[in-house]
PDB file of C-alpha atoms in Angstrom:
ATOM      1  CA  MET A   1     -36.826 -67.278  -3.218  1.00  0.00           C
ATOM      2  CA  LEU A   2     -36.673 -66.565   0.522  1.00  0.00           C
ATOM      3  CA  GLY A   3     -35.029 -69.931   1.036  1.00  0.00           C
ATOM      4  CA  ILE A   4     -36.546 -70.659   4.447  1.00  0.00           C
ATOM      5  CA  ASN A   5     -36.700 -74.348   5.385  1.00  0.00           C
ATOM      6  CA  VAL A   6     -37.862 -75.524   8.823  1.00  0.00           C
ATOM      7  CA  THR A   7     -37.597 -79.180   9.870  1.00  0.00           C
ATOM      8  CA  PRO A   8     -38.259 -79.480  13.646  1.00  0.00           C
ATOM      9  CA  SER A   9     -37.009 -83.090  13.756  1.00  0.00           C
ATOM     10  CA  ARG A  10     -33.481 -81.831  12.963  1.00  0.00           C
ATOM     11  CA  GLY A  11     -33.078 -80.300  16.454  1.00  0.00           C
ATOM     12  CA  GLU A  12     -30.534 -77.468  16.505  1.00  0.00           C
ATOM     13  CA  ASP A  13     -30.315 -77.600  12.713  1.00  0.00           C
ATOM     14  CA  ALA A  14     -34.070 -77.156  12.318  1.00  0.00           C
ATOM     15  CA  ILE A  15     -33.915 -73.796  10.503  1.00  0.00           C
ATOM     16  CA  VAL A  16     -32.001 -73.442   7.252  1.00  0.00           C
ATOM     17  CA  ILE A  17     -31.836 -70.198   5.275  1.00  0.00           C
ATOM     18  CA  ALA A  18     -30.672 -70.628   1.660  1.00  0.00           C
ATOM     19  CA  PRO A  19     -31.834 -67.642  -0.455  1.00  0.00           C
ATOM     20  CA  LYS A  20     -32.351 -68.326  -4.157  1.00  0.00           C
ATOM     21  CA  ILE A  21     -31.662 -65.304  -6.311  1.00  0.00           C
ATOM     22  CA  ASP A  22     -32.951 -64.866  -9.852  1.00  0.00           C
ATOM     23  CA  ARG A  23     -30.045 -65.951 -12.043  1.00  0.00           C
ATOM     24  CA  GLY A  24     -32.204 -67.510 -14.736  1.00  0.00           C
ATOM     25  CA  GLN A  25     -32.442 -66.588 -18.381  1.00  0.00           C
ATOM     26  CA  VAL A  26     -34.233 -63.333 -19.141  1.00  0.00           C
ATOM     27  CA  TYR A  27     -36.960 -63.601 -21.782  1.00  0.00           C
ATOM     28  CA  ASN A  28     -38.176 -60.712 -23.932  1.00  0.00           C
ATOM     29  CA  ASP A  29     -38.248 -57.532 -21.861  1.00  0.00           C
ATOM     30  CA  GLU A  30     -38.655 -59.223 -18.478  1.00  0.00           C
ATOM     31  CA  SER A  31     -36.681 -57.830 -15.578  1.00  0.00           C
ATOM     32  CA  ARG A  32     -34.843 -59.877 -12.986  1.00  0.00           C
ATOM     33  CA  ILE A  33     -36.190 -60.030  -9.460  1.00  0.00           C
ATOM     34  CA  THR A  34     -33.592 -58.107  -7.481  1.00  0.00           C
ATOM     35  CA  THR A  35     -35.363 -57.485  -4.160  1.00  0.00           C
ATOM     36  CA  VAL A  36     -37.209 -59.991  -1.999  1.00  0.00           C
ATOM     37  CA  THR A  37     -38.675 -59.521   1.480  1.00  0.00           C
ATOM     38  CA  GLY A  38     -40.808 -61.996   3.353  1.00  0.00           C
ATOM     39  CA  GLU A  39     -41.651 -63.805   6.526  1.00  0.00           C
ATOM     40  CA  MET A  40     -42.643 -67.323   7.530  1.00  0.00           C
ATOM     41  CA  ASP A  41     -44.481 -68.224  10.715  1.00  0.00           C
ATOM     42  CA  SER A  42     -42.859 -71.363  12.122  1.00  0.00           C
ATOM     43  CA  VAL A  43     -43.339 -73.426  15.276  1.00  0.00           C
ATOM     44  CA  TYR A  44     -40.429 -71.395  16.709  1.00  0.00           C
ATOM     45  CA  GLY A  45     -41.845 -67.992  15.795  1.00  0.00           C
ATOM     46  CA  PRO A  46     -41.549 -65.712  12.756  1.00  0.00           C
ATOM     47  CA  ILE A  47     -38.508 -66.070  10.495  1.00  0.00           C
ATOM     48  CA  LYS A  48     -37.772 -63.073   8.263  1.00  0.00           C
ATOM     49  CA  VAL A  49     -35.533 -62.789   5.222  1.00  0.00           C
ATOM     50  CA  ALA A  50     -34.839 -59.771   3.023  1.00  0.00           C
ATOM     51  CA  TRP A  51     -32.267 -59.661   0.249  1.00  0.00           C
ATOM     52  CA  GLN A  52     -31.140 -57.612  -2.718  1.00  0.00           C
ATOM     53  CA  SER A  53     -29.046 -58.714  -5.681  1.00  0.00           C
ATOM     54  CA  ASP A  54     -27.537 -57.328  -8.825  1.00  0.00           C
ATOM     55  CA  GLY A  55     -28.661 -60.393 -10.798  1.00  0.00           C
ATOM     56  CA  ALA A  56     -25.297 -62.108 -10.400  1.00  0.00           C
ATOM     57  CA  ALA A  57     -24.851 -62.229  -6.621  1.00  0.00           C
ATOM     58  CA  LEU A  58     -26.425 -61.017  -3.406  1.00  0.00           C
ATOM     59  CA  THR A  59     -25.591 -57.429  -2.487  1.00  0.00           C
ATOM     60  CA  SER A  60     -27.350 -57.404   0.892  1.00  0.00           C
ATOM     61  CA  LEU A  61     -29.022 -59.897   3.189  1.00  0.00           C
ATOM     62  CA  LYS A  62     -30.971 -59.426   6.426  1.00  0.00           C
ATOM     63  CA  VAL A  63     -32.203 -62.423   8.432  1.00  0.00           C
ATOM     64  CA  THR A  64     -34.271 -62.496  11.635  1.00  0.00           C
ATOM     65  CA  ILE A  65     -34.263 -65.737  13.635  1.00  0.00           C
ATOM     66  CA  PRO A  66     -36.739 -66.387  16.527  1.00  0.00           C
ATOM     67  CA  VAL A  67     -35.674 -66.273  20.181  1.00  0.00           C
ATOM     68  CA  ASN A  68     -34.116 -69.448  21.637  1.00  0.00           C
ATOM     69  CA  THR A  69     -33.237 -70.848  18.202  1.00  0.00           C
ATOM     70  CA  GLN A  70     -30.441 -70.710  15.685  1.00  0.00           C
ATOM     71  CA  ALA A  71     -30.266 -71.160  11.929  1.00  0.00           C
ATOM     72  CA  THR A  72     -27.829 -72.348   9.330  1.00  0.00           C
ATOM     73  CA  LEU A  73     -27.232 -69.870   6.507  1.00  0.00           C
ATOM     74  CA  LYS A  74     -26.231 -71.593   3.252  1.00  0.00           C
ATOM     75  CA  LEU A  75     -24.946 -69.517   0.345  1.00  0.00           C
ATOM     76  CA  PRO A  76     -23.121 -70.101  -2.917  1.00  0.00           C
ATOM     77  CA  LEU A  77     -19.482 -69.031  -2.532  1.00  0.00           C
ATOM     78  CA  ALA A  78     -19.965 -66.097  -4.961  1.00  0.00           C
ATOM     79  CA  ASP A  79     -22.690 -64.660  -2.708  1.00  0.00           C
ATOM     80  CA  ALA A  80     -20.614 -65.183   0.458  1.00  0.00           C
ATOM     81  CA  ARG A  81     -17.716 -63.333  -1.178  1.00  0.00           C
ATOM     82  CA  ARG A  82     -19.944 -60.474  -2.323  1.00  0.00           C
ATOM     83  CA  LEU A  83     -21.292 -60.100   1.234  1.00  0.00           C
ATOM     84  CA  ASN A  84     -17.696 -60.108   2.576  1.00  0.00           C
ATOM     85  CA  LEU A  85     -18.184 -63.324   4.526  1.00  0.00           C
ATOM     86  CA  VAL A  86     -15.064 -64.840   2.932  1.00  0.00           C
ATOM     87  CA  SER A  87     -12.104 -63.220   1.219  1.00  0.00           C
ATOM     88  CA  HIS A  88     -12.006 -63.141  -2.561  1.00  0.00           C
ATOM     89  CA  GLU A  89      -8.702 -65.012  -2.499  1.00  0.00           C
ATOM     90  CA  ALA A  90      -9.966 -67.773  -0.217  1.00  0.00           C
ATOM     91  CA  SER A  91      -9.852 -71.272  -1.601  1.00  0.00           C
ATOM     92  CA  ALA A  92     -13.065 -72.922  -0.465  1.00  0.00           C
ATOM     93  CA  PRO A  93     -15.798 -75.275  -1.620  1.00  0.00           C
ATOM     94  CA  ASP A  94     -18.528 -73.932  -3.912  1.00  0.00           C
ATOM     95  CA  SER A  95     -20.783 -73.183  -0.944  1.00  0.00           C
ATOM     96  CA  TYR A  96     -20.538 -71.435   2.400  1.00  0.00           C
ATOM     97  CA  GLU A  97     -22.334 -72.162   5.690  1.00  0.00           C
ATOM     98  CA  LEU A  98     -22.652 -69.999   8.773  1.00  0.00           C
ATOM     99  CA  THR A  99     -24.578 -70.517  12.025  1.00  0.00           C
ATOM    100  CA  LEU A 100     -26.809 -67.557  12.904  1.00  0.00           C
ATOM    101  CA  ALA A 101     -27.926 -66.902  16.471  1.00  0.00           C
ATOM    102  CA  ALA A 102     -31.394 -65.658  17.377  1.00  0.00           C
ATOM    103  CA  GLY A 103     -32.024 -62.035  16.484  1.00  0.00           C
ATOM    104  CA  THR A 104     -31.451 -59.949  13.368  1.00  0.00           C
ATOM    105  CA  THR A 105     -28.238 -60.209  11.359  1.00  0.00           C
ATOM    106  CA  SER A 106     -27.389 -58.073   8.307  1.00  0.00           C
ATOM    107  CA  PHE A 107     -24.695 -58.559   5.685  1.00  0.00           C
ATOM    108  CA  GLY A 108     -23.579 -56.370   2.780  1.00  0.00           C
ATOM    109  CA  GLN A 109     -25.084 -52.989   2.005  1.00  0.00           C
ATOM    110  CA  SER A 110     -27.515 -51.718   4.623  1.00  0.00           C
ATOM    111  CA  GLN A 111     -31.208 -52.205   3.920  1.00  0.00           C
TER     112      GLN A 111
END
């Protein structure tokens, strides 16, 4: 659900962040997972991801990338729109990619 993928052999594209929100079918009285926070220790240092959703799209996202690295953020277009990364009128593919520099970056509502 954090969507952290690290592949050192990919060089500059070694870190990919692609959060997976709970859009699945709800059974019985189960609730959707709407908040996720976690961290992964990588060869580059700790990578942190925290997100919130309303069950349909992300409402906030906070990513921390280790020093001297960068990451590629991959989101479905609906999530990118909800986080105001692209305009709602924009004609684009079904997904959105953004390069994140080292440090902490937040999108959407503050966490």
